[in-house]
PDB file of C-alpha atoms in Angstrom:
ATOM      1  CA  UNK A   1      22.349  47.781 -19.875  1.00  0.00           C
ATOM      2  CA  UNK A   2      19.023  46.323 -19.091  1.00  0.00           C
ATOM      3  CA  UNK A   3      19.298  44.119 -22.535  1.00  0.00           C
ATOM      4  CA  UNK A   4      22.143  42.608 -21.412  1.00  0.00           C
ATOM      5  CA  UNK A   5      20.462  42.154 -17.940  1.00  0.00           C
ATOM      6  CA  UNK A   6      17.661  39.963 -19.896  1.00  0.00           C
ATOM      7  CA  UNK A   7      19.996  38.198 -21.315  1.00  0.00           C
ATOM      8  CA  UNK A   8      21.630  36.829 -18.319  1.00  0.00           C
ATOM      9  CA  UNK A   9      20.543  33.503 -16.841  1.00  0.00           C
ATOM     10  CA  UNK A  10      18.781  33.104 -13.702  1.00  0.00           C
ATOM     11  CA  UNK A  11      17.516  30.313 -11.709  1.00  0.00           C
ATOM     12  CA  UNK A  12      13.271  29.533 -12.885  1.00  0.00           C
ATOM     13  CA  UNK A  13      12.637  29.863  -8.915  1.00  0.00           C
ATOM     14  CA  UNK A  14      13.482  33.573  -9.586  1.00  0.00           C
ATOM     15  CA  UNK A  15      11.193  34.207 -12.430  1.00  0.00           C
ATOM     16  CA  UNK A  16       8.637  36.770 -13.140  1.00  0.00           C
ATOM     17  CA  UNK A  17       6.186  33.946 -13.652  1.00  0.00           C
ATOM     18  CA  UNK A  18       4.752  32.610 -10.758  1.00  0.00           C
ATOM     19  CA  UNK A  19       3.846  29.231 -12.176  1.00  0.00           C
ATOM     20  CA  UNK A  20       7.296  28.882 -13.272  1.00  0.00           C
ATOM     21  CA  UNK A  21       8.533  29.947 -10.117  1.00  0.00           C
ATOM     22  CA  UNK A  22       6.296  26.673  -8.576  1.00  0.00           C
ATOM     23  CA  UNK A  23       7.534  24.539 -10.459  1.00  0.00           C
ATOM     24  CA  UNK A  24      11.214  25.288 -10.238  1.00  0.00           C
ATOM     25  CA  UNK A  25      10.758  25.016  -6.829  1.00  0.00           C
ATOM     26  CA  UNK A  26       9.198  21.727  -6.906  1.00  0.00           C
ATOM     27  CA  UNK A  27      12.071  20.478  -8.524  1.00  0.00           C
ATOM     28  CA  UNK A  28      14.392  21.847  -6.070  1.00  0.00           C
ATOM     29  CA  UNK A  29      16.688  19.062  -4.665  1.00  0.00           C
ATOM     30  CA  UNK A  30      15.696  17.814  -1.129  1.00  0.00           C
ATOM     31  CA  UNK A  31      19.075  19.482   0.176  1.00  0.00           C
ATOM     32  CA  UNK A  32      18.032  23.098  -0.643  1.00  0.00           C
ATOM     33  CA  UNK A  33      16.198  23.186   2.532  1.00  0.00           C
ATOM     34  CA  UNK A  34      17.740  26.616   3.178  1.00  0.00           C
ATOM     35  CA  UNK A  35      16.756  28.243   0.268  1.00  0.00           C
ATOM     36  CA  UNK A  36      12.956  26.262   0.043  1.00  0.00           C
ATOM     37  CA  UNK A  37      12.748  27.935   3.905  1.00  0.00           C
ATOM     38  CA  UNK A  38      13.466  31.550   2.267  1.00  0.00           C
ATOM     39  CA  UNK A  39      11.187  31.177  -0.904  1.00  0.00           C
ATOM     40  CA  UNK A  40       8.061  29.693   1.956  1.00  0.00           C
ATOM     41  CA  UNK A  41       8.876  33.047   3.640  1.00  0.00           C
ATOM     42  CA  UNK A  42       9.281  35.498   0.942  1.00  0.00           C
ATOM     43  CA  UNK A  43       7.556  34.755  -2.216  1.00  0.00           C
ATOM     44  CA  UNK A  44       4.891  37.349  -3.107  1.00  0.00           C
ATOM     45  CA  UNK A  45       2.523  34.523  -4.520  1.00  0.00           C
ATOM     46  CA  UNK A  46       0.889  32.060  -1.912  1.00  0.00           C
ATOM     47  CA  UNK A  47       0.899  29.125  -4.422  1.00  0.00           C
ATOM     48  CA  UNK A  48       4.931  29.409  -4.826  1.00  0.00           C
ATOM     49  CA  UNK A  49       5.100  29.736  -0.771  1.00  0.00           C
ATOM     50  CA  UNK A  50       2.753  26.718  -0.802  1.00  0.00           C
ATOM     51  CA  UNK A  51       4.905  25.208  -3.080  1.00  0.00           C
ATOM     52  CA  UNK A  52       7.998  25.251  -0.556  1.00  0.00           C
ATOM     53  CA  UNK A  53       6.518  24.678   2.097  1.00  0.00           C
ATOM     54  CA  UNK A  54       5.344  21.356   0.621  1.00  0.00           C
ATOM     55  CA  UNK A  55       8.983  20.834   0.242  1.00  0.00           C
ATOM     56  CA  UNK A  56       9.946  21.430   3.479  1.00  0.00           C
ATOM     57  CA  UNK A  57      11.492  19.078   5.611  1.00  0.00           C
ATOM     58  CA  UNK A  58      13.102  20.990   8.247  1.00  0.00           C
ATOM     59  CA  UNK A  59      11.273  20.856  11.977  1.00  0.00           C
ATOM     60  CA  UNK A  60      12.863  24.640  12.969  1.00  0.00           C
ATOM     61  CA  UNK A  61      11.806  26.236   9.908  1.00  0.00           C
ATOM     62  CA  UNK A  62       8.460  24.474   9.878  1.00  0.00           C
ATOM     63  CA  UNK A  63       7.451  25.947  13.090  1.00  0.00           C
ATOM     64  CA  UNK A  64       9.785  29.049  12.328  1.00  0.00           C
ATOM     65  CA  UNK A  65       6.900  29.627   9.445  1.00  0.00           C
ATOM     66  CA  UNK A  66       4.316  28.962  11.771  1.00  0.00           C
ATOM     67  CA  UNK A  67       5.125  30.841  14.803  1.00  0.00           C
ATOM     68  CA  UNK A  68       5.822  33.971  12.951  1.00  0.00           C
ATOM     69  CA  UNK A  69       2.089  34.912  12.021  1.00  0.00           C
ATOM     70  CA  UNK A  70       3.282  36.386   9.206  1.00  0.00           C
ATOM     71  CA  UNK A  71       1.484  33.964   6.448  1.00  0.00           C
ATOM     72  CA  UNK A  72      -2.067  34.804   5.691  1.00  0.00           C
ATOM     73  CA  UNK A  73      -2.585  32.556   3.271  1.00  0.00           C
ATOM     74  CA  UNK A  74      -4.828  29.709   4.493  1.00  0.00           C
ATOM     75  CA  UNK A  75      -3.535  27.405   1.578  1.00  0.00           C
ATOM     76  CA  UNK A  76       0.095  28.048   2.945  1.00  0.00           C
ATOM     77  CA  UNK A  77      -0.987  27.589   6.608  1.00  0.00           C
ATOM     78  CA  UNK A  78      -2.820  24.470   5.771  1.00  0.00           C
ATOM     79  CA  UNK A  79       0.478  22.987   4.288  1.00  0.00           C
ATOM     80  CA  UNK A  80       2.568  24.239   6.783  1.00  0.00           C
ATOM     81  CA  UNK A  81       0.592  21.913   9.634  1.00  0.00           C
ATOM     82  CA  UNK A  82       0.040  19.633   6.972  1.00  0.00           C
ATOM     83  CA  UNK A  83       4.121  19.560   7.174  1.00  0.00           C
ATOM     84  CA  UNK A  84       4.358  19.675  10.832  1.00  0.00           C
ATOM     85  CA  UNK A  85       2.412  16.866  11.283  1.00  0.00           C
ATOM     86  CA  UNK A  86       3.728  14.442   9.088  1.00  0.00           C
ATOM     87  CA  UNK A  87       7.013  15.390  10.620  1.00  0.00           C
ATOM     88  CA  UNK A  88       6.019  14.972  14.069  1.00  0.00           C
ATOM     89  CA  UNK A  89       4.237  11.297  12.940  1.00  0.00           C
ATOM     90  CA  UNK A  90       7.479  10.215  11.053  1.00  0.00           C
ATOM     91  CA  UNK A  91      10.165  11.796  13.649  1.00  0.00           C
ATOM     92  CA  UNK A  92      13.007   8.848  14.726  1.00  0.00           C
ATOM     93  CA  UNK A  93      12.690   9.994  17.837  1.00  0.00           C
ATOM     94  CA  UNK A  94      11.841  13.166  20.021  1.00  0.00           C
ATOM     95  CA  UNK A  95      14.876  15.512  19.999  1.00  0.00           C
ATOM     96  CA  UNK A  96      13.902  18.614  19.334  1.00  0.00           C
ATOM     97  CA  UNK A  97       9.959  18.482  18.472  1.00  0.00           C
ATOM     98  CA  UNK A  98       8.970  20.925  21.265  1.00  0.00           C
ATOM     99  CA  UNK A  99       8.868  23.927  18.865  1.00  0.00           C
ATOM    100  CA  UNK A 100       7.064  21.731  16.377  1.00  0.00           C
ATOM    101  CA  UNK A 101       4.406  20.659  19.066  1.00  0.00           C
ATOM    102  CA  UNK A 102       4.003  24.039  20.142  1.00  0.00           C
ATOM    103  CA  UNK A 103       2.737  25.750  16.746  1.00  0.00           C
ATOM    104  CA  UNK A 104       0.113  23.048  16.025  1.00  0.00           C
ATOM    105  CA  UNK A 105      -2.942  24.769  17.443  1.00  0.00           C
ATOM    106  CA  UNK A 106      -5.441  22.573  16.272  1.00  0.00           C
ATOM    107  CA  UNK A 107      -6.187  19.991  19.137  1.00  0.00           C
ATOM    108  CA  UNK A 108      -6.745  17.196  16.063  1.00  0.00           C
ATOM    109  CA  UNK A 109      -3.497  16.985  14.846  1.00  0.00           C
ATOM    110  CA  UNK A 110      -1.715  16.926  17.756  1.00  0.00           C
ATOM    111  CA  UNK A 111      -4.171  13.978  18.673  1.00  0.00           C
ATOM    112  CA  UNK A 112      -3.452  12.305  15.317  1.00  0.00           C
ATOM    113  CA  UNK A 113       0.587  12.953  16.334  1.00  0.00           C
ATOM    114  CA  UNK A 114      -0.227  11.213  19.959  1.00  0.00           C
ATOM    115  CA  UNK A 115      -2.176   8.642  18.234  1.00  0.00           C
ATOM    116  CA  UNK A 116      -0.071   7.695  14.742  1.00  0.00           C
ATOM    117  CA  UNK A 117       3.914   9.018  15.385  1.00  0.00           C
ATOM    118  CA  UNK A 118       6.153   5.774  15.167  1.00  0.00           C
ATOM    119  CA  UNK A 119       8.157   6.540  17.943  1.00  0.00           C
ATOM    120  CA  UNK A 120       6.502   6.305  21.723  1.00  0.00           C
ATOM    121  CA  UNK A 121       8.727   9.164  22.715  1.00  0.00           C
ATOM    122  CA  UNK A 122       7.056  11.442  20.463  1.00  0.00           C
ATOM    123  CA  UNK A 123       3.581  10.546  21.412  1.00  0.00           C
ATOM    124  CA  UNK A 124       3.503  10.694  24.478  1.00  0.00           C
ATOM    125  CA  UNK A 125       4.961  14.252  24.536  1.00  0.00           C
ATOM    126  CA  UNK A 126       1.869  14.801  21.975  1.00  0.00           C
ATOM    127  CA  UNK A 127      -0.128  13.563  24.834  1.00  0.00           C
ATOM    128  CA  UNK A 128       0.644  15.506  27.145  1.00  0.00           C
TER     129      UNK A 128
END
């Protein structure tokens, strides 16, 4: 049975090969937030979690990944307030962005979100 097993087809985000793995993922289409959220929370290697989270465009999940203190991986945590950030900055307006605001702990990048975010809604509640 196993010979048949390696001879069905599976997605290249499922690999044994962690590079390949990365780059499936970074051809993932932008609608597979669900599944990018799972792989940024489960993948044993930090560069294919990095890889997802880069991908990420989803606030809840975003500060889901933060707020869980699960990730270790400074690379991974980096992107993931990279991600926040840049969401924050670029939000239409400020309906739902509490979460977000509340897992950036570094006082810079919540100034940079008070300072650069195209709506005034959303910096002002950066401000404060």
């Amino acid at each position: 049975m196993k010979l048949l097993e390696r001879f069905r087809t599976q997605p290249e985000w499922q690999s044994d090969d962690p590079a390949m793995r990365a780059s499936a993922v970074r051809e993932l289409a932008d609608g597979e937030q669900g599944l990018l959220g799972e792989i940024a929370r489960q993948d044993d290697d930090p560069g294919v979690r990095r890889a997802a989270v880069e991908r990420l465009t989803d606030a809840a999940t975003i500060a889901d990944l933060l707020a869980a203190g699960a990730e270790h991986d400074e690379g991974v945590l980096g992107a993931a307030t990279t991600a926040a950030r840049n969401l924050l900055i670029a939000a239409p307006d400020a309906t739902n962005i509490d979460a977000v605001l509340a897992v950036l702990s570094d006082a810079r990048d919540v100034a940079a979100v008070a300072r650069s975010a195209t709506t005034e809604a959303v910096s002002r509640a950066a401000a404060s």
